[in-house]
Tab-separated table of C-alpha atoms and ligand atoms in Angstrom:
chain	number	residue	atom	x	y	z
P	216	UNK	CA	117.651	140.623	13.206
P	217	UNK	CA	118.123	139.938	16.876
P	218	UNK	CA	116.113	137.432	18.623
P	219	UNK	CA	115.499	139.165	22.046
P	220	UNK	CA	111.786	139.364	21.443
P	221	UNK	CA	111.260	136.329	19.264
P	222	UNK	CA	107.837	134.507	19.611
P	223	UNK	CA	106.700	130.980	18.707
P	224	UNK	CA	104.599	132.336	16.011
P	225	UNK	CA	107.765	134.089	14.429
P	226	UNK	CA	109.760	130.942	14.801
P	227	UNK	CA	107.058	128.702	13.010
P	228	UNK	CA	106.442	131.314	10.382
P	229	UNK	CA	109.834	132.744	9.409
P	230	UNK	CA	112.637	130.693	10.794
P	231	UNK	CA	114.747	128.548	8.548
P	232	UNK	CA	113.986	125.018	9.566
P	233	UNK	CA	117.292	123.199	10.317
P	234	UNK	CA	117.479	119.416	10.166
P	235	UNK	CA	120.191	117.148	11.824
P	236	UNK	CA	122.708	117.504	8.945
P	237	UNK	CA	122.341	121.382	8.399
P	238	UNK	CA	125.140	123.425	9.528
P	239	UNK	CA	125.750	126.672	11.452
P	240	UNK	CA	128.987	128.555	12.340
P	241	UNK	CA	129.555	129.297	15.991
P	242	UNK	CA	132.193	129.311	18.709
P	243	UNK	CA	131.949	129.955	22.462
P	244	UNK	CA	134.917	130.496	24.669
P	245	UNK	CA	136.683	132.256	27.503
P	246	UNK	CA	138.474	134.519	25.079
P	247	UNK	CA	135.214	136.091	23.708
P	248	UNK	CA	134.186	139.455	25.207
P	249	UNK	CA	130.587	138.062	25.697
P	250	UNK	CA	131.816	135.145	27.962
P	251	UNK	CA	129.149	134.284	30.489
P	252	UNK	CA	126.732	137.052	29.494
P	253	UNK	CA	124.361	134.377	28.380
P	254	UNK	CA	124.229	133.270	31.955
P	255	UNK	CA	122.798	136.492	33.424
P	256	UNK	CA	119.314	137.696	33.769
P	257	UNK	CA	117.928	134.774	31.795
P	258	UNK	CA	114.729	132.660	32.314
P	259	UNK	CA	115.784	129.026	32.239
P	260	UNK	CA	112.970	126.535	32.747
P	261	UNK	CA	114.207	123.102	34.196
P	262	UNK	CA	112.826	119.838	33.362
P	263	UNK	CA	112.469	117.138	35.959
P	264	UNK	CA	115.712	115.505	34.814
P	265	UNK	CA	117.528	119.005	35.097
P	266	UNK	CA	116.483	119.152	38.628
P	267	UNK	CA	117.534	115.615	39.274
P	268	UNK	CA	120.929	116.273	37.894
P	269	UNK	CA	121.472	119.535	39.571
P	270	UNK	CA	120.406	118.498	42.964
P	271	UNK	CA	122.740	115.646	42.885
P	272	UNK	CA	125.741	117.897	41.747
P	273	UNK	CA	124.883	120.221	44.652
P	274	UNK	CA	124.465	117.257	46.917
P	275	UNK	CA	121.314	118.484	48.090
P	276	UNK	CA	117.858	116.942	48.754
P	277	UNK	CA	115.213	118.047	46.012
P	278	UNK	CA	113.261	120.143	48.526
P	279	UNK	CA	116.283	122.172	49.584
P	280	UNK	CA	117.510	122.499	46.010
P	281	UNK	CA	114.209	123.771	44.809
P	282	UNK	CA	113.857	126.326	47.729
P	283	UNK	CA	117.321	127.606	47.243
P	284	UNK	CA	117.867	127.612	43.447
P	285	UNK	CA	114.452	127.765	41.745
P	286	UNK	CA	111.277	129.726	41.308
P	287	UNK	CA	108.017	127.746	41.002
P	288	UNK	CA	105.546	129.269	38.371
P	289	UNK	CA	102.034	128.614	37.783
P	290	UNK	CA	100.236	131.438	35.800
P	291	UNK	CA	96.707	131.406	34.270
P	292	UNK	CA	98.346	130.633	30.924
P	293	UNK	CA	100.047	127.399	32.163
P	294	UNK	CA	98.289	124.074	32.560
P	295	UNK	CA	100.863	122.668	35.126
P	296	UNK	CA	103.539	124.083	37.384
P	297	UNK	CA	107.048	124.866	36.042
P	298	UNK	CA	110.282	125.728	37.802
P	299	UNK	CA	112.808	128.158	36.675
P	300	UNK	CA	116.385	128.874	37.927
P	301	UNK	CA	116.549	131.685	40.404
P	302	UNK	CA	118.977	134.367	39.272
P	303	UNK	CA	120.743	136.390	42.021
P	304	UNK	CA	118.339	139.181	43.113
P	305	UNK	CA	121.200	141.781	42.919
P	306	UNK	CA	123.546	140.675	40.286
P	307	UNK	CA	121.039	138.826	38.061
P	308	UNK	CA	123.773	136.099	37.510
P	309	UNK	CA	122.945	132.519	37.540
P	310	UNK	CA	123.643	131.088	41.058
P	311	UNK	CA	126.063	128.346	39.504
P	312	UNK	CA	128.087	131.037	37.556
P	313	UNK	CA	131.797	131.247	38.750
P	314	UNK	CA	134.819	133.206	37.679
P	315	UNK	CA	135.850	130.531	35.319
P	316	UNK	CA	132.363	129.789	33.841
P	317	UNK	CA	129.638	127.341	34.616
P	318	UNK	CA	130.136	125.855	38.077
P	319	UNK	CA	127.905	122.818	37.107
P	320	UNK	CA	129.101	122.266	33.633
P	321	UNK	CA	128.771	118.465	33.597
P	322	UNK	CA	125.322	118.692	34.967
P	323	UNK	CA	124.138	121.864	33.355
P	324	UNK	CA	120.526	122.063	32.250
P	325	UNK	CA	119.118	121.104	28.876
P	326	UNK	CA	118.547	124.723	27.714
P	327	UNK	CA	122.083	125.590	28.462
P	328	UNK	CA	123.368	122.705	26.450
P	329	UNK	CA	121.261	123.654	23.500
P	330	UNK	CA	122.141	127.338	23.224
P	331	UNK	CA	122.361	128.869	20.638
P	332	UNK	CA	119.959	126.155	19.132
P	333	UNK	CA	116.391	126.167	19.769
P	334	UNK	CA	113.855	123.504	18.938
P	335	UNK	CA	110.343	123.643	17.745
P	336	UNK	CA	108.135	120.733	17.848
P	337	UNK	CA	104.393	120.656	16.631
P	338	UNK	CA	102.285	118.823	19.154
P	339	UNK	CA	101.107	116.256	16.463
P	340	UNK	CA	103.877	116.179	13.816
P	341	UNK	CA	102.673	115.358	10.285
P	342	UNK	CA	104.960	114.435	7.252
P	343	UNK	CA	104.760	118.262	6.185
P	344	UNK	CA	105.223	119.674	9.812
P	345	UNK	CA	108.187	117.836	11.542
P	346	UNK	CA	110.045	119.050	14.709
P	347	UNK	CA	113.013	121.259	13.682
P	348	UNK	CA	115.900	123.247	14.973
P	349	UNK	CA	116.716	126.993	14.601
P	350	UNK	CA	119.504	129.177	15.560
P	351	UNK	CA	118.841	131.931	18.293
P	352	UNK	CA	120.649	135.102	17.449
P	353	UNK	CA	120.713	137.421	20.493
P	354	UNK	CA	122.803	140.605	20.449
P	355	UNK	CA	124.462	139.730	23.641
P	356	UNK	CA	126.183	136.559	22.118
P	357	UNK	CA	129.194	137.344	19.869
P	358	UNK	CA	130.055	133.755	18.887
P	359	UNK	CA	127.904	133.712	15.640
P	360	UNK	CA	129.984	133.388	12.431
P	361	UNK	CA	133.102	132.588	14.188
P	362	UNK	CA	134.303	129.145	13.121
P	363	UNK	CA	134.059	126.199	13.055
P	364	UNK	CA	130.852	125.004	11.318
P	365	UNK	CA	128.809	122.400	13.132
P	366	UNK	CA	125.881	120.327	12.013
P	367	UNK	CA	122.992	120.232	14.305
P	368	UNK	CA	123.716	116.524	15.028
P	369	UNK	CA	127.234	117.230	15.928
P	370	UNK	CA	126.344	120.148	18.225
P	371	UNK	CA	123.632	118.095	20.009
P	372	UNK	CA	126.166	115.136	20.564
P	373	UNK	CA	129.004	117.419	21.597
P	374	UNK	CA	126.843	119.010	24.366
P	375	UNK	CA	125.315	115.824	25.652
P	376	UNK	CA	121.674	116.907	24.630
P	377	UNK	CA	120.685	113.473	23.531
P	378	UNK	CA	120.894	111.878	27.022
P	379	UNK	CA	118.946	114.707	28.304
P	380	UNK	CA	116.146	114.354	25.677
P	381	UNK	CA	116.038	110.594	26.141
P	382	UNK	CA	115.709	111.014	30.021
P	383	UNK	CA	113.020	113.822	29.541
P	384	UNK	CA	110.894	111.973	26.860
P	385	UNK	CA	108.369	110.542	29.452
P	386	UNK	CA	107.965	114.091	30.936
P	387	UNK	CA	107.571	115.533	27.420
P	388	UNK	CA	104.988	112.934	26.567
P	389	UNK	CA	103.113	113.782	29.875
P	390	UNK	CA	103.047	117.394	29.004
P	391	UNK	CA	101.826	116.892	25.499
P	392	UNK	CA	98.853	114.524	26.561
P	393	UNK	CA	95.358	115.297	25.262
P	394	UNK	CA	94.335	115.678	28.836
P	395	UNK	CA	95.729	119.287	28.850
P	396	UNK	CA	93.481	120.325	25.960
P	397	UNK	CA	90.442	119.059	27.912
P	398	UNK	CA	91.033	120.226	31.368
P	399	UNK	CA	90.929	123.959	32.295
P	400	UNK	CA	92.832	123.790	35.516
P	401	UNK	CA	94.238	121.460	37.930
P	402	UNK	CA	92.868	121.525	41.512
P	403	UNK	CA	95.363	122.764	44.095
P	404	UNK	CA	95.785	119.124	45.225
P	405	UNK	CA	96.671	118.070	41.588
P	406	UNK	CA	99.181	120.872	41.329
P	407	UNK	CA	100.852	119.794	44.560
P	408	UNK	CA	100.984	116.145	43.239
P	409	UNK	CA	102.401	117.271	39.823
P	410	UNK	CA	105.165	119.459	41.535
P	411	UNK	CA	106.220	116.783	43.981
P	412	UNK	CA	106.412	113.956	41.379
P	413	UNK	CA	108.105	115.927	38.729
P	414	UNK	CA	110.471	118.104	40.811
P	415	UNK	CA	110.533	117.305	44.426
P	416	UNK	CA	111.610	113.753	43.985
P	417	UNK	CA	113.036	113.129	47.621
P	418	UNK	CA	109.733	113.999	48.925
P	419	UNK	CA	107.984	111.741	46.444
P	420	UNK	CA	110.203	108.994	47.808
P	421	UNK	CA	109.229	109.696	51.197
P	422	UNK	CA	105.603	109.751	50.160
P	423	UNK	CA	106.124	106.236	48.581
P	424	UNK	CA	107.898	104.601	51.574
P	425	UNK	CA	106.310	106.601	54.505
P	426	UNK	CA	102.610	106.593	53.604
P	427	UNK	CA	100.089	103.688	52.768
P	428	UNK	CA	101.247	104.013	49.129
P	429	UNK	CA	102.858	100.454	48.892
P	430	UNK	CA	99.784	98.920	50.684
P	431	UNK	CA	97.504	100.375	47.955
P	432	UNK	CA	99.697	99.739	44.905
P	433	UNK	CA	101.153	96.453	43.904
P	434	UNK	CA	104.852	97.367	42.794
P	435	UNK	CA	107.362	94.551	41.964
P	436	UNK	CA	109.687	93.887	44.821
P	437	UNK	CA	112.824	94.454	42.612
P	438	UNK	CA	111.430	97.938	41.726
P	439	UNK	CA	110.666	98.884	45.217
P	440	UNK	CA	114.258	98.014	46.080
P	441	UNK	CA	115.446	100.340	43.049
P	442	UNK	CA	112.991	103.108	44.168
P	443	UNK	CA	114.810	103.506	47.364
P	444	UNK	CA	118.145	104.761	45.881
P	445	UNK	CA	117.807	105.154	42.076
P	446	UNK	CA	116.642	108.633	41.329
P	447	UNK	CA	116.180	108.142	37.433
P	448	UNK	CA	113.908	104.815	38.281
P	449	UNK	CA	112.021	106.934	40.935
P	450	UNK	CA	111.430	109.627	38.347
P	451	UNK	CA	109.977	107.212	35.751
P	452	UNK	CA	107.812	105.711	38.434
P	453	UNK	CA	106.675	109.155	39.633
P	454	UNK	CA	105.522	110.079	36.116
P	455	UNK	CA	103.570	106.887	35.758
P	456	UNK	CA	101.844	107.534	38.980
P	457	UNK	CA	100.907	110.998	37.746
P	458	UNK	CA	99.490	109.409	34.591
P	459	UNK	CA	97.423	107.151	36.768
P	460	UNK	CA	96.221	109.858	38.995
P	461	UNK	CA	95.656	112.651	36.532
P	462	UNK	CA	94.816	110.746	33.193
P	463	UNK	CA	93.188	107.598	34.683
P	464	UNK	CA	95.591	105.445	32.756
P	465	UNK	CA	96.426	101.796	33.868
P	466	UNK	CA	99.978	102.647	34.586
P	467	UNK	CA	99.815	101.530	38.073
P	468	UNK	CA	98.248	98.324	39.623
P	469	UNK	CA	96.089	98.544	42.751
P	470	UNK	CA	96.524	95.469	45.025
P	471	UNK	CA	94.093	92.727	44.520
P	472	UNK	CA	92.713	92.799	48.106
P	473	UNK	CA	92.097	96.541	47.967
P	474	UNK	CA	90.000	96.057	44.728
P	475	UNK	CA	88.263	93.142	46.458
P	476	UNK	CA	87.539	95.063	49.601
P	477	UNK	CA	86.130	97.940	47.690
P	478	UNK	CA	84.013	95.630	45.503
P	479	UNK	CA	82.616	93.847	48.700
P	480	UNK	CA	81.969	97.321	50.278
P	481	UNK	CA	80.008	98.331	47.123
P	482	UNK	CA	78.076	95.152	47.016
P	483	UNK	CA	77.079	95.628	50.593
P	484	UNK	CA	76.018	99.061	50.113
P	485	UNK	CA	73.922	97.965	47.104
P	486	UNK	CA	72.377	95.197	49.204
P	487	UNK	CA	71.240	97.639	51.905
P	488	UNK	CA	69.725	99.999	49.435
P	489	UNK	CA	67.780	97.087	47.750
P	490	UNK	CA	66.471	95.984	51.285
P	491	UNK	CA	65.244	99.628	52.136
P	492	UNK	CA	63.452	99.644	48.771
V	192	SF4	S1	123.720	126.634	34.662
V	192	SF4	FE1	125.827	127.041	33.971
V	192	SF4	S2	125.501	127.482	31.718
V	192	SF4	FE2	123.482	127.583	32.654
V	192	SF4	S3	123.064	129.634	33.080
V	192	SF4	FE3	123.922	128.720	34.806
V	192	SF4	S4	126.134	129.125	34.836
V	192	SF4	FE4	125.288	129.332	32.796
V	193	SF4	S1	127.221	134.751	24.851
V	193	SF4	FE1	127.449	133.268	23.276
V	193	SF4	S2	129.410	133.091	22.774
V	193	SF4	FE2	129.387	134.234	24.542
V	193	SF4	S3	129.634	132.832	26.279
V	193	SF4	FE3	127.536	132.761	25.928
V	193	SF4	S4	127.074	131.240	24.493
V	193	SF4	FE4	129.269	131.632	24.394
């Protein structure tokens, strides 16, 4: 059976669950008649770390990268904005596809590294319901059944997936937070905050350094220095700020003088009300 119309329900119900030692037989290469057909007319959602790697590979600022190569999506079924790779409007090819294959191969997105493996992860894993991998079998891909055999673990290691999963873990935790079960929809301002912090990192950097941000938040001096040039550090910081702003978690520290000024203002307001009574 081909997987063109596969649904999450089918995967959870019918799909053989592969663990890290389980094997599958697959080969990909220039010599196959399907070479690069998986890079056309495909919907690839980018993680914040994918965007970070790709914008660096293209030597672009995040805003320009996002405008040129992605489409932002926020439908009524989604709780937060996502970005997908923008296929060429005429040829339907991935913008990074060249004659010889992927033009951003060392920095290709997580989804491209995984293919033809997929992963299904229950929101709250139990001993009986653990995350698992499965093989996607699409008719366009002719590499199935051609040797050699790979274990899931070997495939993930060979494709550099582990680094991407490690760097994406804080984002994944953010997207699995209980907050999304409670809230119906983000406000337009929250959507803009989410988009900037997760995807438009260079704009978030300007927000940190060119607004009153560092007057409000107490950020360790060494971290402030790192945030100026280290994108990975900046992404981690941006996600902490989102958790503070959206979930109300204590992931950021407000400066003592700001807290004290607020406390005094509230005390003064309370005193005025008491006088009038
Ligand atoms: S990023 Fe590379 S591997 Fe992924 S779809 Fe584009 S050309 Fe193909
Ligand atoms: S369609 Fe499958 S075998 Fe062909 S290039 Fe893409 S991943 Fe490789």
